[in-house]
PDB file of C-alpha atoms in Angstrom:
ATOM      1  CA  UNK A  12       0.152  -0.427  -0.222  1.00 65.00           C
ATOM      2  CA  UNK A  13       1.218   3.427  -0.547  1.00 69.00           C
ATOM      3  CA  UNK A  14       2.147   5.496   2.221  1.00 90.00           C
ATOM      4  CA  UNK A  15       4.498   8.206   3.560  1.00 94.00           C
ATOM      5  CA  UNK A  16       6.783   8.565   6.618  1.00 95.00           C
ATOM      6  CA  UNK A  17       7.771  11.477   8.451  1.00 96.00           C
ATOM      7  CA  UNK A  18       9.761   9.737  10.825  1.00 94.00           C
ATOM      8  CA  UNK A  19      10.843  13.149  12.635  1.00 96.00           C
ATOM      9  CA  UNK A  20       7.683  14.491  14.518  1.00 94.00           C
ATOM     10  CA  UNK A  21       9.382  17.515  15.769  1.00 96.00           C
ATOM     11  CA  UNK A  22      12.527  19.497  15.157  1.00 97.00           C
ATOM     12  CA  UNK A  23      13.782  22.452  17.518  1.00 97.00           C
ATOM     13  CA  UNK A  24      16.692  24.636  15.679  1.00 97.00           C
ATOM     14  CA  UNK A  25      18.196  28.176  16.572  1.00 97.00           C
ATOM     15  CA  UNK A  26      17.647  31.016  14.012  1.00 97.00           C
ATOM     16  CA  UNK A  27      20.149  30.785  10.986  1.00 97.00           C
ATOM     17  CA  UNK A  28      20.768  27.036  11.369  1.00 97.00           C
ATOM     18  CA  UNK A  29      20.211  24.591   8.432  1.00 97.00           C
ATOM     19  CA  UNK A  30      17.496  21.828   8.957  1.00 97.00           C
ATOM     20  CA  UNK A  31      16.541  19.037   7.099  1.00 98.00           C
ATOM     21  CA  UNK A  32      13.081  17.230   7.098  1.00 98.00           C
ATOM     22  CA  UNK A  33      13.243  13.536   6.296  1.00 97.00           C
ATOM     23  CA  UNK A  34      10.372  12.197   3.902  1.00 97.00           C
ATOM     24  CA  UNK A  35      10.120   8.391   2.537  1.00 97.00           C
ATOM     25  CA  UNK A  36       7.504   6.952   0.893  1.00 96.00           C
ATOM     26  CA  UNK A  37       6.206   3.605  -0.412  1.00 94.00           C
ATOM     27  CA  UNK A  38       4.182   3.345  -3.914  1.00 90.00           C
ATOM     28  CA  UNK A  39       3.483   0.621  -6.624  1.00 86.00           C
ATOM     29  CA  UNK A  40       3.032   3.093  -8.990  1.00 83.00           C
ATOM     30  CA  UNK A  41       5.383   4.074 -11.656  1.00 82.00           C
ATOM     31  CA  UNK A  42       4.358   7.321 -12.370  1.00 82.00           C
ATOM     32  CA  UNK A  43       3.563   9.516  -9.134  1.00 85.00           C
ATOM     33  CA  UNK A  44       4.273  12.946  -7.717  1.00 87.00           C
ATOM     34  CA  UNK A  45       5.708  14.150  -4.492  1.00 91.00           C
ATOM     35  CA  UNK A  46       4.607  17.255  -2.616  1.00 93.00           C
ATOM     36  CA  UNK A  47       5.729  19.721   0.319  1.00 95.00           C
ATOM     37  CA  UNK A  48       2.990  21.436   2.080  1.00 95.00           C
ATOM     38  CA  UNK A  49       3.808  23.954   4.853  1.00 96.00           C
ATOM     39  CA  UNK A  50       0.763  24.419   7.539  1.00 95.00           C
ATOM     40  CA  UNK A  51       1.454  27.725   9.405  1.00 93.00           C
ATOM     41  CA  UNK A  52      -0.387  28.295  12.922  1.00 88.00           C
ATOM     42  CA  UNK A  53      -3.186  29.837  11.050  1.00 86.00           C
ATOM     43  CA  UNK A  54      -4.087  26.207   9.416  1.00 88.00           C
ATOM     44  CA  UNK A  55      -4.079  26.893   6.111  1.00 88.00           C
ATOM     45  CA  UNK A  56      -1.903  24.498   3.964  1.00 91.00           C
ATOM     46  CA  UNK A  57       0.586  26.308   1.500  1.00 92.00           C
ATOM     47  CA  UNK A  58       1.735  24.477  -1.591  1.00 90.00           C
ATOM     48  CA  UNK A  59       5.605  24.189  -1.579  1.00 93.00           C
ATOM     49  CA  UNK A  60       6.896  22.034  -4.256  1.00 90.00           C
ATOM     50  CA  UNK A  61       5.260  19.341  -6.452  1.00 88.00           C
ATOM     51  CA  UNK A  62       7.894  16.508  -8.119  1.00 88.00           C
ATOM     52  CA  UNK A  63       6.772  13.793 -10.548  1.00 85.00           C
ATOM     53  CA  UNK A  64       8.609  10.605 -10.179  1.00 86.00           C
ATOM     54  CA  UNK A  65      10.511  10.779 -13.689  1.00 85.00           C
ATOM     55  CA  UNK A  66      12.491  14.261 -12.510  1.00 83.00           C
ATOM     56  CA  UNK A  67      15.320  13.533  -9.938  1.00 82.00           C
ATOM     57  CA  UNK A  68      16.689  16.841 -10.235  1.00 82.00           C
ATOM     58  CA  UNK A  69      17.043  18.792  -7.274  1.00 83.00           C
ATOM     59  CA  UNK A  70      15.435  22.077  -6.878  1.00 84.00           C
ATOM     60  CA  UNK A  71      16.035  25.045  -4.961  1.00 86.00           C
ATOM     61  CA  UNK A  72      13.994  28.079  -4.489  1.00 87.00           C
ATOM     62  CA  UNK A  73      15.745  30.388  -2.082  1.00 92.00           C
ATOM     63  CA  UNK A  74      16.181  28.899   1.421  1.00 94.00           C
ATOM     64  CA  UNK A  75      14.512  25.916   0.411  1.00 95.00           C
ATOM     65  CA  UNK A  76      16.043  22.923  -1.252  1.00 93.00           C
ATOM     66  CA  UNK A  77      14.450  19.581  -2.076  1.00 93.00           C
ATOM     67  CA  UNK A  78      16.487  16.365  -2.629  1.00 94.00           C
ATOM     68  CA  UNK A  79      14.529  13.483  -4.561  1.00 94.00           C
ATOM     69  CA  UNK A  80      16.308  10.053  -4.484  1.00 93.00           C
ATOM     70  CA  UNK A  81      14.149   7.197  -6.385  1.00 92.00           C
ATOM     71  CA  UNK A  82      16.867   4.889  -5.119  1.00 92.00           C
ATOM     72  CA  UNK A  83      15.989   5.424  -1.418  1.00 94.00           C
ATOM     73  CA  UNK A  84      12.249   6.378  -1.923  1.00 95.00           C
ATOM     74  CA  UNK A  85      13.067   9.740  -0.290  1.00 96.00           C
ATOM     75  CA  UNK A  86      12.153  13.201  -0.780  1.00 96.00           C
ATOM     76  CA  UNK A  87      13.667  15.398   1.608  1.00 96.00           C
ATOM     77  CA  UNK A  88      13.056  19.232   2.174  1.00 96.00           C
ATOM     78  CA  UNK A  89      16.094  21.393   3.787  1.00 96.00           C
ATOM     79  CA  UNK A  90      15.627  24.883   4.709  1.00 97.00           C
ATOM     80  CA  UNK A  91      19.022  26.600   5.067  1.00 96.00           C
ATOM     81  CA  UNK A  92      19.563  29.549   7.587  1.00 97.00           C
ATOM     82  CA  UNK A  93      16.282  29.169   9.116  1.00 97.00           C
ATOM     83  CA  UNK A  94      14.326  31.693  10.379  1.00 97.00           C
ATOM     84  CA  UNK A  95      11.429  32.183  12.979  1.00 96.00           C
ATOM     85  CA  UNK A  96       8.899  32.525  10.204  1.00 95.00           C
ATOM     86  CA  UNK A  97       9.575  29.102   9.109  1.00 97.00           C
ATOM     87  CA  UNK A  98       8.085  27.677  12.344  1.00 97.00           C
ATOM     88  CA  UNK A  99       5.017  25.622  11.241  1.00 97.00           C
ATOM     89  CA  UNK A 100       4.028  21.938  10.208  1.00 96.00           C
ATOM     90  CA  UNK A 101       5.503  20.734   7.079  1.00 97.00           C
ATOM     91  CA  UNK A 102       3.799  17.740   5.570  1.00 96.00           C
ATOM     92  CA  UNK A 103       5.241  15.448   2.812  1.00 96.00           C
ATOM     93  CA  UNK A 104       2.564  14.054   0.054  1.00 93.00           C
ATOM     94  CA  UNK A 105       2.206  11.433  -2.303  1.00 91.00           C
ATOM     95  CA  UNK A 106      -0.364  11.394  -5.229  1.00 84.00           C
ATOM     96  CA  UNK A 107      -2.200   7.907  -5.250  1.00 71.00           C
ATOM     97  CA  UNK A 108      -4.442   6.260  -8.217  1.00 65.00           C
ATOM     98  CA  UNK A 109      -8.004   6.217  -6.469  1.00 58.00           C
ATOM     99  CA  UNK A 110     -10.804   4.331  -7.468  1.00 56.00           C
ATOM    100  CA  UNK A 111     -11.718   5.138 -11.076  1.00 53.00           C
ATOM    101  CA  UNK A 112      -8.257   6.093 -11.968  1.00 54.00           C
ATOM    102  CA  UNK A 113      -8.813   9.208  -9.836  1.00 56.00           C
ATOM    103  CA  UNK A 114      -5.858  10.732  -8.153  1.00 70.00           C
ATOM    104  CA  UNK A 115      -5.711  11.466  -4.559  1.00 76.00           C
ATOM    105  CA  UNK A 116      -3.432  12.868  -2.152  1.00 83.00           C
ATOM    106  CA  UNK A 117      -1.095  10.576   0.593  1.00 87.00           C
ATOM    107  CA  UNK A 118      -0.005  12.752   3.543  1.00 90.00           C
ATOM    108  CA  UNK A 119       2.431  12.064   6.041  1.00 93.00           C
ATOM    109  CA  UNK A 120       2.129  12.650   9.705  1.00 91.00           C
ATOM    110  CA  UNK A 121       4.028  16.128   9.273  1.00 94.00           C
ATOM    111  CA  UNK A 122       6.780  17.580  11.065  1.00 96.00           C
ATOM    112  CA  UNK A 123       6.348  20.378  13.289  1.00 96.00           C
ATOM    113  CA  UNK A 124       9.506  22.775  13.304  1.00 97.00           C
ATOM    114  CA  UNK A 125       9.976  24.928  15.502  1.00 97.00           C
ATOM    115  CA  UNK A 126      12.795  27.691  15.164  1.00 97.00           C
ATOM    116  CA  UNK A 127      13.657  30.269  18.341  1.00 96.00           C
ATOM    117  CA  UNK A 128      15.673  33.508  17.913  1.00 95.00           C
TER     118      UNK A 128
ATOM    119  CA  UNK B  21      -8.751  37.645  -5.776  1.00 61.00           C
ATOM    120  CA  UNK B  22      -8.859  33.645  -6.744  1.00 68.00           C
ATOM    121  CA  UNK B  23      -9.036  31.045  -4.399  1.00 91.00           C
ATOM    122  CA  UNK B  24     -10.578  28.453  -2.141  1.00 93.00           C
ATOM    123  CA  UNK B  25     -13.009  29.983   0.637  1.00 95.00           C
ATOM    124  CA  UNK B  26     -14.583  27.625   3.603  1.00 95.00           C
ATOM    125  CA  UNK B  27     -17.029  29.291   6.036  1.00 92.00           C
ATOM    126  CA  UNK B  28     -17.401  29.185   8.818  1.00 92.00           C
ATOM    127  CA  UNK B  29     -13.979  29.237  10.435  1.00 92.00           C
ATOM    128  CA  UNK B  30     -15.288  27.975  13.703  1.00 94.00           C
ATOM    129  CA  UNK B  31     -18.488  25.861  14.049  1.00 94.00           C
ATOM    130  CA  UNK B  32     -20.022  24.345  17.389  1.00 93.00           C
ATOM    131  CA  UNK B  33     -22.601  21.275  17.125  1.00 90.00           C
ATOM    132  CA  UNK B  34     -24.774  19.746  19.463  1.00 90.00           C
ATOM    133  CA  UNK B  35     -24.484  15.898  19.845  1.00 88.00           C
ATOM    134  CA  UNK B  36     -27.185  14.384  17.529  1.00 88.00           C
ATOM    135  CA  UNK B  37     -27.328  17.480  15.043  1.00 91.00           C
ATOM    136  CA  UNK B  38     -26.071  17.583  11.107  1.00 93.00           C
ATOM    137  CA  UNK B  39     -23.848  20.445  10.128  1.00 94.00           C
ATOM    138  CA  UNK B  40     -22.716  21.660   6.606  1.00 96.00           C
ATOM    139  CA  UNK B  41     -19.479  22.987   6.334  1.00 96.00           C
ATOM    140  CA  UNK B  42     -19.368  25.227   3.035  1.00 97.00           C
ATOM    141  CA  UNK B  43     -16.174  25.007   0.476  1.00 97.00           C
ATOM    142  CA  UNK B  44     -16.358  27.280  -2.841  1.00 97.00           C
ATOM    143  CA  UNK B  45     -13.724  27.831  -5.440  1.00 96.00           C
ATOM    144  CA  UNK B  46     -13.244  30.156  -7.980  1.00 95.00           C
ATOM    145  CA  UNK B  47      -9.923  28.862  -9.616  1.00 92.00           C
ATOM    146  CA  UNK B  48     -11.760  26.875 -12.199  1.00 91.00           C
ATOM    147  CA  UNK B  49     -10.679  23.598 -10.800  1.00 90.00           C
ATOM    148  CA  UNK B  50     -11.822  20.351 -11.904  1.00 88.00           C
ATOM    149  CA  UNK B  51     -10.995  18.261  -8.555  1.00 88.00           C
ATOM    150  CA  UNK B  52     -12.160  19.179  -4.961  1.00 92.00           C
ATOM    151  CA  UNK B  53     -11.238  17.201  -1.788  1.00 93.00           C
ATOM    152  CA  UNK B  54     -12.259  17.132   1.859  1.00 96.00           C
ATOM    153  CA  UNK B  55      -9.589  16.375   4.240  1.00 95.00           C
ATOM    154  CA  UNK B  56      -9.903  15.923   8.292  1.00 96.00           C
ATOM    155  CA  UNK B  57      -6.952  16.653  10.658  1.00 95.00           C
ATOM    156  CA  UNK B  58      -6.758  15.832  13.928  1.00 92.00           C
ATOM    157  CA  UNK B  59      -4.533  17.228  16.497  1.00 84.00           C
ATOM    158  CA  UNK B  60      -0.837  16.294  15.750  1.00 76.00           C
ATOM    159  CA  UNK B  61      -1.787  14.408  12.967  1.00 80.00           C
ATOM    160  CA  UNK B  62      -1.929  14.370   9.311  1.00 85.00           C
ATOM    161  CA  UNK B  63      -4.534  15.019   7.019  1.00 91.00           C
ATOM    162  CA  UNK B  64      -7.054  11.982   5.965  1.00 92.00           C
ATOM    163  CA  UNK B  65      -9.060  12.258   3.070  1.00 91.00           C
ATOM    164  CA  UNK B  66     -12.928  12.029   3.475  1.00 95.00           C
ATOM    165  CA  UNK B  67     -14.375  12.558   0.130  1.00 95.00           C
ATOM    166  CA  UNK B  68     -13.190  14.071  -3.509  1.00 91.00           C
ATOM    167  CA  UNK B  69     -14.785  14.644  -6.544  1.00 91.00           C
ATOM    168  CA  UNK B  70     -13.328  14.915 -10.028  1.00 86.00           C
ATOM    169  CA  UNK B  71     -16.160  16.314 -12.095  1.00 88.00           C
ATOM    170  CA  UNK B  72     -19.931  17.909 -11.462  1.00 92.00           C
ATOM    171  CA  UNK B  73     -22.364  15.396  -9.998  1.00 94.00           C
ATOM    172  CA  UNK B  74     -19.680  12.878  -9.340  1.00 91.00           C
ATOM    173  CA  UNK B  75     -17.671  11.883  -5.891  1.00 92.00           C
ATOM    174  CA  UNK B  76     -15.698   8.945  -4.138  1.00 90.00           C
ATOM    175  CA  UNK B  77     -15.207   7.995  -1.161  1.00 92.00           C
ATOM    176  CA  UNK B  78     -11.979   8.500   0.762  1.00 90.00           C
ATOM    177  CA  UNK B  79     -10.081   6.660   3.536  1.00 89.00           C
ATOM    178  CA  UNK B  80     -12.884   7.801   6.669  1.00 94.00           C
ATOM    179  CA  UNK B  81     -16.300   8.611   4.567  1.00 96.00           C
ATOM    180  CA  UNK B  82     -18.364   6.886   7.074  1.00 96.00           C
ATOM    181  CA  UNK B  83     -20.768   9.660   9.094  1.00 96.00           C
ATOM    182  CA  UNK B  84     -19.953  12.177   6.331  1.00 97.00           C
ATOM    183  CA  UNK B  85     -21.499  13.235   3.040  1.00 97.00           C
ATOM    184  CA  UNK B  86     -21.189  15.319   0.109  1.00 98.00           C
ATOM    185  CA  UNK B  87     -22.737  17.123  -2.722  1.00 97.00           C
ATOM    186  CA  UNK B  88     -21.153  18.485  -6.049  1.00 97.00           C
ATOM    187  CA  UNK B  89     -24.187  20.445  -8.184  1.00 97.00           C
ATOM    188  CA  UNK B  90     -21.991  22.896  -9.363  1.00 96.00           C
ATOM    189  CA  UNK B  91     -17.925  23.167 -10.238  1.00 95.00           C
ATOM    190  CA  UNK B  92     -17.409  25.779  -7.736  1.00 96.00           C
ATOM    191  CA  UNK B  93     -19.054  24.286  -4.934  1.00 97.00           C
ATOM    192  CA  UNK B  94     -18.593  21.040  -2.659  1.00 98.00           C
ATOM    193  CA  UNK B  95     -20.282  21.123   0.360  1.00 98.00           C
ATOM    194  CA  UNK B  96     -19.573  18.804   3.528  1.00 97.00           C
ATOM    195  CA  UNK B  97     -22.080  17.315   5.564  1.00 97.00           C
ATOM    196  CA  UNK B  98     -21.419  16.225   9.052  1.00 96.00           C
ATOM    197  CA  UNK B  99     -24.057  13.691   9.995  1.00 94.00           C
ATOM    198  CA  UNK B 100     -25.029  12.438  13.322  1.00 89.00           C
ATOM    199  CA  UNK B 101     -23.635   9.136  12.563  1.00 88.00           C
ATOM    200  CA  UNK B 102     -20.229  10.399  12.871  1.00 89.00           C
ATOM    201  CA  UNK B 103     -19.098   9.449  16.018  1.00 88.00           C
ATOM    202  CA  UNK B 104     -16.132  11.717  16.964  1.00 91.00           C
ATOM    203  CA  UNK B 105     -16.755  14.733  14.474  1.00 93.00           C
ATOM    204  CA  UNK B 106     -14.732  17.513  16.394  1.00 95.00           C
ATOM    205  CA  UNK B 107     -11.716  18.256  14.072  1.00 96.00           C
ATOM    206  CA  UNK B 108     -10.408  20.272  11.413  1.00 96.00           C
ATOM    207  CA  UNK B 109     -11.696  20.120   8.117  1.00 97.00           C
ATOM    208  CA  UNK B 110      -9.549  21.397   5.110  1.00 96.00           C
ATOM    209  CA  UNK B 111     -11.091  21.247   1.561  1.00 96.00           C
ATOM    210  CA  UNK B 112      -8.783  21.941  -1.213  1.00 93.00           C
ATOM    211  CA  UNK B 113      -8.934  21.761  -5.285  1.00 92.00           C
ATOM    212  CA  UNK B 114      -6.841  20.865  -8.040  1.00 86.00           C
ATOM    213  CA  UNK B 115      -6.643  21.598 -11.592  1.00 79.00           C
ATOM    214  CA  UNK B 116      -5.854  18.020 -12.876  1.00 68.00           C
ATOM    215  CA  UNK B 117      -5.190  14.395 -11.540  1.00 56.00           C
ATOM    216  CA  UNK B 118      -1.661  14.120  -9.730  1.00 59.00           C
ATOM    217  CA  UNK B 119      -1.394  18.187  -9.921  1.00 67.00           C
ATOM    218  CA  UNK B 120      -1.331  18.599  -6.495  1.00 74.00           C
ATOM    219  CA  UNK B 121      -4.276  21.125  -4.388  1.00 83.00           C
ATOM    220  CA  UNK B 122      -4.586  24.248  -2.996  1.00 88.00           C
ATOM    221  CA  UNK B 123      -6.186  24.484   0.133  1.00 92.00           C
ATOM    222  CA  UNK B 124      -8.858  26.668   1.985  1.00 93.00           C
ATOM    223  CA  UNK B 125      -8.006  28.034   5.486  1.00 92.00           C
ATOM    224  CA  UNK B 126     -10.190  25.263   6.891  1.00 94.00           C
ATOM    225  CA  UNK B 127     -13.250  25.106   9.438  1.00 96.00           C
ATOM    226  CA  UNK B 128     -12.393  24.136  13.088  1.00 95.00           C
ATOM    227  CA  UNK B 129     -15.852  22.063  14.090  1.00 95.00           C
ATOM    228  CA  UNK B 130     -16.358  21.379  17.770  1.00 95.00           C
ATOM    229  CA  UNK B 131     -19.566  19.108  19.185  1.00 90.00           C
ATOM    230  CA  UNK B 132     -20.498  20.523  22.489  1.00 86.00           C
TER     231      UNK B 132
END
């Protein structure tokens, strides 16, 4: 069965430290998508990135970077020089083909990141 | 502004009552979803819909019902059959299968 594992429940860092959030997934599909979302205290989920299974290039967006390794079924997320505003819960998600061919998102349990001044 | 609107933000319900959560999107997305989030946990899929007048059960559909009469709207009814309805409910939409989802701000439902 498809699933997403975020083994780190909570991470606490001091501002300006680098931090990596781990995500490991399982799927039988050969074509799939992986995602990261940020959930600030307000509750709304903010889309950060989508990666399809055929694109293993790492991606960098400002202080954010993502490392996709198909060989280890991992899609890790690194924040460089963390800031207090990065404090949030971060979710990794996998698209899964549901009944009738419709895709749905399967979420990990999330990692709560606390960045202290 | 384009986006997904959920209302109300906070909702209180007495035990035994049905309640309907609203979700509207003006992004012209085909797919819409309802997720439930419990404290300290991830999101679990309740229902999803890819086209008007069609929807599919997710992993935890028991005690919930939905309708999709319009592309823009996907209301969720929490019925009295839902044994533990207190949770944070998130609605989402996406343009195409596998394209990822954009979320509303959520409705926090409390049963009193």
